[in-house]
Amino acid sequence: MPELPEVETIARTLRLGTNGQPGLPGRTVSQSHVYWTRTLAVPQPDVFISQIQGLTFKSVSRRGKFLVFEIPPYHLLTHLRMSGDLKIVPEAEPAGSHDRVTLDLDNATRLVFNDTRKFGRMWLTPEPEKVLHTLGPDALDPELEPAGFFSMLQSKKRMLKPLLMDQSFLAGLGNIYTDEALFLARLHPAARADSLTFEQASRLLNAIHSVLVEGINHNGASIDWVYRGGSFQNHFNVYRQTGKKCSHCGAVIARTVIGQRSTHYCPACQAYQEKEEV
DNA sequence: CACGAGACCTGTTCGC
DNA sequence: TGCGAACAGGTCTCGT
């Protein structure tokens, strides 16, 4: 469940804690376990285990789809990829079958990185920017305004869908929220970025913001067996709505493949135009 | 620079 | 019922 709203929901939960349990800031790592070696991008498991022992979490934040933990003198970075989940459980709870890395904390709880498909990664590093510097502006960065976004789009000839999912262009959007944002903006996913008018670019930025904020307000989306209590899946207009009627015009929602990813859209509301300009 | 194919992984659902 | 194919919220690397 790894797009910006889901990662933000996890960041908030870990920062503030849940039902009585305190959050991560202030907690010290007593012991750690690495069950799947490749989950650690860096360093090697034995080094990781010895370096993180005794360190205290200072803060929890998010950059794009990365969770960022200050744990002086290092930063712990986590990317959930397709199936990762990060949660605090009672220390007495037995290890789950897909737990990849666990950190025992000083209050009888445990931070667990559970990841069925093993695509997720963690970095323990003194130089987090070396990992994060390739990211474009955060999709919810308040400094990102229509004029700037328009010129970003003007400089690219790619199709909107793969471009918006490119984390070096804009950080945070994935398959769900890209499809939903393009629907709200009434833009075809295959339209070329440099063909948009200023008005269309502005509409797209608004759509991205509103879709992400809606997602966060619903604690993200929960689909299939990956469930975290989010409910935004009940408010999808196009994602996985193939064959259903468009909530806006009644046309049938279509599915196609763009950039090797499933893409859902309303053929009527999001009609393709060779030139988006008038 | 833009794009497609293949890797990396496990689990669920679909089609015959 | 059974079994293989298709598909899943992401990204990386390589070839054209």
Short mmCIF file of C-alpha atoms (C1' of nucleotides) in Angstrom, two decimals:
data_model
loop_
_atom_site.label_atom_id
_atom_site.label_comp_id
_atom_site.label_asym_id
_atom_site.label_seq_id
_atom_site.Cartn_x
_atom_site.Cartn_y
_atom_site.Cartn_z
CA MET A 1 0.00 0.00 0.00
CA PRO A 2 2.65 2.37 -0.93
CA GLU A 3 1.62 5.69 -2.34
CA LEU A 4 1.89 9.06 -0.68
CA PRO A 5 -1.38 8.93 1.35
CA GLU A 6 -0.66 5.45 2.70
CA VAL A 7 2.94 6.34 3.58
CA GLU A 8 1.75 9.57 5.22
CA THR A 9 -0.81 7.61 7.25
CA ILE A 10 1.89 5.21 8.46
CA ALA A 11 4.24 8.11 9.27
CA ARG A 12 1.56 9.81 11.39
CA THR A 13 0.69 6.58 13.18
CA LEU A 14 4.32 5.83 14.01
CA ARG A 15 4.95 9.42 15.08
CA LEU A 16 1.93 9.78 17.33
CA GLY A 17 1.31 6.22 18.41
CA THR A 18 -2.09 4.51 18.62
CA ASN A 19 -4.67 3.77 21.31
CA GLY A 20 -2.58 4.51 24.36
CA GLN A 21 0.71 3.33 22.88
CA PRO A 22 3.31 6.11 22.57
CA GLY A 23 4.91 6.91 19.21
CA LEU A 24 8.41 6.11 18.03
CA PRO A 25 10.21 9.36 18.97
CA GLY A 26 12.04 8.78 22.24
CA ARG A 27 12.15 5.00 21.88
CA THR A 28 15.51 3.23 22.01
CA VAL A 29 16.42 0.11 20.01
CA SER A 30 17.43 -2.73 22.31
CA GLN A 31 17.84 -5.45 19.73
CA SER A 32 17.13 -6.13 16.05
CA HIS A 33 16.53 -9.06 13.72
CA VAL A 34 17.07 -9.36 9.97
CA TYR A 35 15.06 -12.21 8.44
CA TRP A 36 15.57 -11.31 4.76
CA THR A 37 19.03 -9.97 3.95
CA ARG A 38 18.13 -8.14 0.73
CA THR A 39 15.62 -5.96 2.58
CA LEU A 40 18.66 -4.01 3.76
CA ALA A 41 19.94 -1.86 0.90
CA VAL A 42 22.74 -0.75 3.20
CA PRO A 43 24.62 -1.73 5.35
CA GLN A 44 25.18 -5.49 5.65
CA PRO A 45 22.98 -7.21 8.29
CA ASP A 46 25.72 -7.71 10.90
CA VAL A 47 26.79 -4.08 10.60
CA PHE A 48 23.16 -2.89 10.70
CA ILE A 49 22.45 -4.88 13.86
CA SER A 50 25.45 -3.54 15.71
CA GLN A 51 25.11 0.05 14.50
CA ILE A 52 21.42 0.49 15.37
CA GLN A 53 21.58 -1.11 18.80
CA GLY A 54 21.19 1.47 21.58
CA LEU A 55 20.19 4.32 19.25
CA THR A 56 17.12 6.47 20.00
CA PHE A 57 14.50 7.57 17.45
CA LYS A 58 14.19 11.33 17.24
CA SER A 59 11.63 11.98 14.50
CA VAL A 60 9.41 10.40 11.86
CA SER A 61 8.66 12.06 8.53
CA ARG A 62 7.95 11.38 4.85
CA ARG A 63 9.60 12.33 1.55
CA GLY A 64 7.65 11.15 -1.48
CA LYS A 65 7.01 7.48 -0.73
CA PHE A 66 9.97 7.20 1.66
CA LEU A 67 9.56 7.03 5.42
CA VAL A 68 12.38 8.98 7.04
CA PHE A 69 13.46 8.31 10.63
CA GLU A 70 16.05 10.41 12.40
CA ILE A 71 17.99 8.09 14.67
CA PRO A 72 21.19 10.00 15.49
CA PRO A 73 23.86 9.76 14.25
CA TYR A 74 22.09 8.04 11.36
CA HIS A 75 18.89 8.19 9.35
CA LEU A 76 16.79 5.08 8.80
CA LEU A 77 15.04 5.25 5.43
CA THR A 78 12.30 2.83 4.42
CA HIS A 79 10.57 2.28 1.08
CA LEU A 80 7.51 -0.01 1.19
CA ARG A 81 7.44 -0.70 -2.57
CA MET A 82 4.51 -3.01 -3.44
CA SER A 83 3.60 -4.85 -0.26
CA GLY A 84 5.56 -3.38 2.63
CA ASP A 85 4.03 -2.39 5.95
CA LEU A 86 5.57 -0.84 9.03
CA LYS A 87 3.89 -1.11 12.43
CA ILE A 88 4.46 -1.26 16.15
CA VAL A 89 3.34 -4.48 17.86
CA PRO A 90 3.59 -5.80 21.43
CA GLU A 91 6.94 -7.46 22.04
CA ALA A 92 5.15 -10.64 23.13
CA GLU A 93 3.52 -11.07 19.72
CA PRO A 94 5.07 -13.92 17.71
CA ALA A 95 6.92 -13.01 14.50
CA GLY A 96 4.74 -12.90 11.38
CA SER A 97 5.63 -15.08 8.42
CA HIS A 98 6.50 -12.11 6.25
CA ASP A 99 8.43 -10.08 8.80
CA ARG A 100 11.71 -9.04 7.15
CA VAL A 101 13.34 -6.76 9.74
CA THR A 102 12.27 -6.12 13.33
CA LEU A 103 13.53 -3.68 15.96
CA ASP A 104 12.81 -4.39 19.63
CA LEU A 105 12.14 -1.17 21.55
CA ASP A 106 12.63 -0.18 25.18
CA ASN A 107 8.92 -0.20 26.10
CA ALA A 108 8.11 -3.85 25.41
CA THR A 109 7.05 -3.11 21.84
CA ARG A 110 8.56 -3.92 18.47
CA LEU A 111 8.81 -2.04 15.19
CA VAL A 112 8.08 -4.56 12.42
CA PHE A 113 8.82 -4.27 8.70
CA ASN A 114 6.49 -6.82 7.13
CA ASP A 115 6.73 -7.26 3.36
CA THR A 116 5.15 -10.20 1.52
CA ARG A 117 6.80 -9.62 -1.84
CA LYS A 118 10.25 -8.68 -0.52
CA PHE A 119 10.55 -5.62 -2.78
CA GLY A 120 10.77 -3.17 0.13
CA ARG A 121 14.11 -1.70 1.21
CA MET A 122 15.71 -0.07 4.26
CA TRP A 123 18.80 2.11 4.46
CA LEU A 124 20.69 2.98 7.65
CA THR A 125 22.96 5.82 6.63
CA PRO A 126 24.60 9.00 7.91
CA GLU A 127 23.95 10.61 4.51
CA PRO A 128 20.22 10.26 3.65
CA GLU A 129 20.46 12.82 0.85
CA LYS A 130 22.57 10.38 -1.14
CA VAL A 131 19.45 8.22 -1.34
CA LEU A 132 16.81 10.96 -1.54
CA HIS A 133 18.46 13.46 -3.87
CA THR A 134 17.00 11.89 -7.02
CA LEU A 135 13.45 12.69 -5.90
CA GLY A 136 11.55 15.51 -7.58
CA PRO A 137 9.42 17.93 -5.55
CA ASP A 138 6.96 16.28 -3.15
CA ALA A 139 3.49 16.13 -4.68
CA LEU A 140 2.14 18.00 -1.62
CA ASP A 141 4.96 20.55 -1.48
CA PRO A 142 3.19 23.88 -0.80
CA GLU A 143 5.88 25.65 -2.83
CA LEU A 144 4.74 23.82 -5.94
CA GLU A 145 2.47 26.23 -7.78
CA PRO A 146 0.70 26.24 -11.17
CA ALA A 147 3.33 28.35 -12.92
CA GLY A 148 6.19 26.12 -11.84
CA PHE A 149 4.27 22.93 -12.56
CA PHE A 150 3.33 24.21 -16.01
CA SER A 151 6.97 24.84 -16.90
CA MET A 152 7.94 21.39 -15.57
CA LEU A 153 5.39 19.88 -17.94
CA GLN A 154 6.49 22.08 -20.83
CA SER A 155 9.98 20.62 -20.67
CA LYS A 156 8.80 17.01 -21.09
CA LYS A 157 7.43 15.20 -24.13
CA ARG A 158 6.38 12.05 -22.29
CA MET A 159 2.88 10.77 -21.78
CA LEU A 160 1.25 12.14 -18.61
CA LYS A 161 0.71 8.80 -16.89
CA PRO A 162 4.31 7.53 -16.84
CA LEU A 163 5.63 11.05 -16.26
CA LEU A 164 3.48 11.62 -13.15
CA MET A 165 4.60 8.24 -11.79
CA ASP A 166 8.27 9.11 -12.31
CA GLN A 167 9.52 9.94 -8.81
CA SER A 168 12.31 12.14 -10.14
CA PHE A 169 9.67 14.34 -11.80
CA LEU A 170 7.19 14.45 -8.91
CA ALA A 171 7.48 12.39 -5.72
CA GLY A 172 4.52 10.56 -4.23
CA LEU A 173 2.10 9.47 -6.95
CA GLY A 174 1.65 5.80 -7.88
CA ASN A 175 -0.79 3.90 -10.05
CA ILE A 176 -3.96 4.59 -8.05
CA TYR A 177 -3.60 8.30 -7.43
CA THR A 178 -2.27 9.03 -10.93
CA ASP A 179 -5.35 7.48 -12.54
CA GLU A 180 -7.64 9.27 -10.09
CA ALA A 181 -5.92 12.65 -10.58
CA LEU A 182 -6.03 12.42 -14.38
CA PHE A 183 -9.75 11.62 -14.17
CA LEU A 184 -10.45 14.61 -11.93
CA ALA A 185 -8.46 16.84 -14.29
CA ARG A 186 -10.27 15.36 -17.33
CA LEU A 187 -7.00 14.58 -19.08
CA HIS A 188 -6.17 11.49 -21.13
CA PRO A 189 -3.35 9.43 -19.57
CA ALA A 190 -1.53 9.25 -22.91
CA ALA A 191 -1.61 13.00 -23.55
CA ARG A 192 1.84 14.52 -24.01
CA ALA A 193 3.05 16.68 -21.13
CA ASP A 194 4.16 19.55 -23.38
CA SER A 195 0.78 19.70 -25.09
CA LEU A 196 -1.07 20.98 -21.99
CA THR A 197 -2.26 24.54 -21.74
CA PHE A 198 -1.58 26.52 -18.57
CA GLU A 199 -5.21 26.08 -17.59
CA GLN A 200 -4.95 22.30 -17.97
CA ALA A 201 -1.68 22.14 -16.03
CA SER A 202 -3.23 24.17 -13.25
CA ARG A 203 -6.28 21.90 -13.20
CA LEU A 204 -4.00 18.85 -13.04
CA LEU A 205 -2.06 20.20 -10.07
CA ASN A 206 -5.33 20.93 -8.26
CA ALA A 207 -6.56 17.42 -9.04
CA ILE A 208 -3.34 15.87 -7.69
CA HIS A 209 -3.67 17.83 -4.47
CA SER A 210 -7.31 17.06 -3.90
CA VAL A 211 -6.90 13.34 -4.63
CA LEU A 212 -3.96 13.05 -2.24
CA VAL A 213 -5.67 15.02 0.51
CA GLU A 214 -8.82 12.92 0.11
CA GLY A 215 -6.67 9.80 0.32
CA ILE A 216 -5.01 11.00 3.53
CA ASN A 217 -8.38 11.95 5.00
CA HIS A 218 -9.49 8.34 4.47
CA ASN A 219 -6.22 6.95 5.90
CA GLY A 220 -5.21 5.72 2.46
CA ALA A 221 -6.61 2.86 0.40
CA SER A 222 -6.79 -0.81 1.37
CA ILE A 223 -7.02 -3.39 -1.40
CA ASP A 224 -6.94 -7.17 -1.48
CA TRP A 225 -5.08 -8.86 1.31
CA VAL A 226 -3.02 -5.78 2.10
CA TYR A 227 -5.16 -4.01 4.64
CA ARG A 228 -4.36 -1.19 7.03
CA GLY A 229 -7.74 0.24 7.84
CA GLY A 230 -7.80 2.84 5.08
CA SER A 231 -11.07 3.38 3.22
CA PHE A 232 -10.22 5.46 0.15
CA GLN A 233 -10.84 2.38 -2.05
CA ASN A 234 -14.54 3.09 -1.52
CA HIS A 235 -14.16 6.44 -3.28
CA PHE A 236 -12.33 5.46 -6.48
CA ASN A 237 -13.77 7.00 -9.64
CA VAL A 238 -11.73 4.99 -12.14
CA TYR A 239 -9.04 2.84 -10.52
CA ARG A 240 -10.17 -0.80 -10.86
CA GLN A 241 -13.60 0.40 -11.97
CA THR A 242 -13.35 -1.13 -15.46
CA GLY A 243 -16.80 -1.74 -16.95
CA LYS A 244 -18.62 0.42 -14.42
CA LYS A 245 -20.34 3.67 -15.28
CA CYS A 246 -18.47 6.94 -14.98
CA SER A 247 -19.77 8.88 -11.97
CA HIS A 248 -19.64 12.07 -14.01
CA CYS A 249 -21.07 11.18 -17.44
CA GLY A 250 -22.26 7.57 -17.31
CA ALA A 251 -19.88 6.28 -20.00
CA VAL A 252 -18.16 2.93 -19.35
CA ILE A 253 -14.78 3.11 -17.61
CA ALA A 254 -12.01 1.61 -19.74
CA ARG A 255 -8.74 -0.14 -18.91
CA THR A 256 -5.62 -0.06 -21.03
CA VAL A 257 -1.89 -0.50 -20.47
CA ILE A 258 0.44 2.48 -20.56
CA GLY A 259 4.07 2.19 -19.55
CA GLN A 260 3.46 -1.45 -18.58
CA ARG A 261 0.97 -0.35 -15.95
CA SER A 262 -2.76 -0.90 -15.75
CA THR A 263 -4.46 2.40 -16.58
CA HIS A 264 -8.11 3.24 -15.95
CA TYR A 265 -9.98 6.21 -17.40
CA CYS A 266 -13.28 7.49 -18.74
CA PRO A 267 -13.11 7.54 -22.56
CA ALA A 268 -15.70 10.33 -22.68
CA CYS A 269 -14.50 12.66 -19.91
CA GLN A 270 -10.84 12.08 -20.74
CA ALA A 271 -11.01 12.13 -24.54
CA TYR A 272 -7.66 12.04 -26.27
CA GLN A 273 -6.67 15.15 -28.20
CA GLU A 274 -3.68 15.19 -30.53
CA LYS A 275 -3.07 18.75 -29.52
CA GLU A 276 -4.46 19.67 -26.09
CA GLU A 277 -4.32 23.33 -27.04
CA VAL A 278 -7.39 24.83 -28.67
"C1'" DC B 1 15.60 11.52 -24.05
"C1'" DA B 2 11.64 8.24 -24.41
"C1'" DC B 3 10.09 3.62 -24.31
"C1'" DG B 4 9.64 -1.43 -23.84
"C1'" DA B 5 11.12 -5.77 -21.79
"C1'" DG B 6 12.78 -8.28 -18.09
"C1'" DA B 7 14.07 -8.71 -13.04
"C1'" DC B 8 13.00 -8.86 -8.39
"C1'" DC B 9 9.04 -11.77 -5.21
"C1'" DT B 10 4.67 -13.97 -3.25
"C1'" DG B 11 -0.12 -14.50 -3.26
"C1'" DT B 12 -4.84 -14.20 -5.25
"C1'" DT B 13 -8.01 -14.42 -8.90
"C1'" DC B 14 -9.32 -15.59 -13.62
"C1'" DG B 15 -10.13 -18.62 -17.58
"C1'" DC B 16 -10.52 -23.03 -19.55
"C1'" DT C 1 -11.78 -29.55 -8.97
"C1'" DG C 2 -7.35 -28.42 -11.01
"C1'" DC C 3 -3.84 -25.89 -13.11
"C1'" DG C 4 -1.45 -22.41 -15.51
"C1'" DA C 5 -1.84 -17.61 -16.76
"C1'" DA C 6 -2.66 -13.04 -15.52
"C1'" DC C 7 -2.38 -9.64 -12.33
"C1'" DA C 8 -1.09 -6.74 -8.03
"C1'" DG C 9 -0.28 -0.10 -4.71
"C1'" DG C 10 7.13 0.00 -7.28
"C1'" DT C 11 11.55 0.62 -9.08
"C1'" DC C 12 15.88 -0.81 -11.30
"C1'" DT C 13 18.71 -1.94 -15.29
"C1'" DC C 14 19.52 -2.88 -19.99
"C1'" DG C 15 18.75 -2.51 -25.01
"C1'" DT C 16 16.84 0.12 -29.00
#
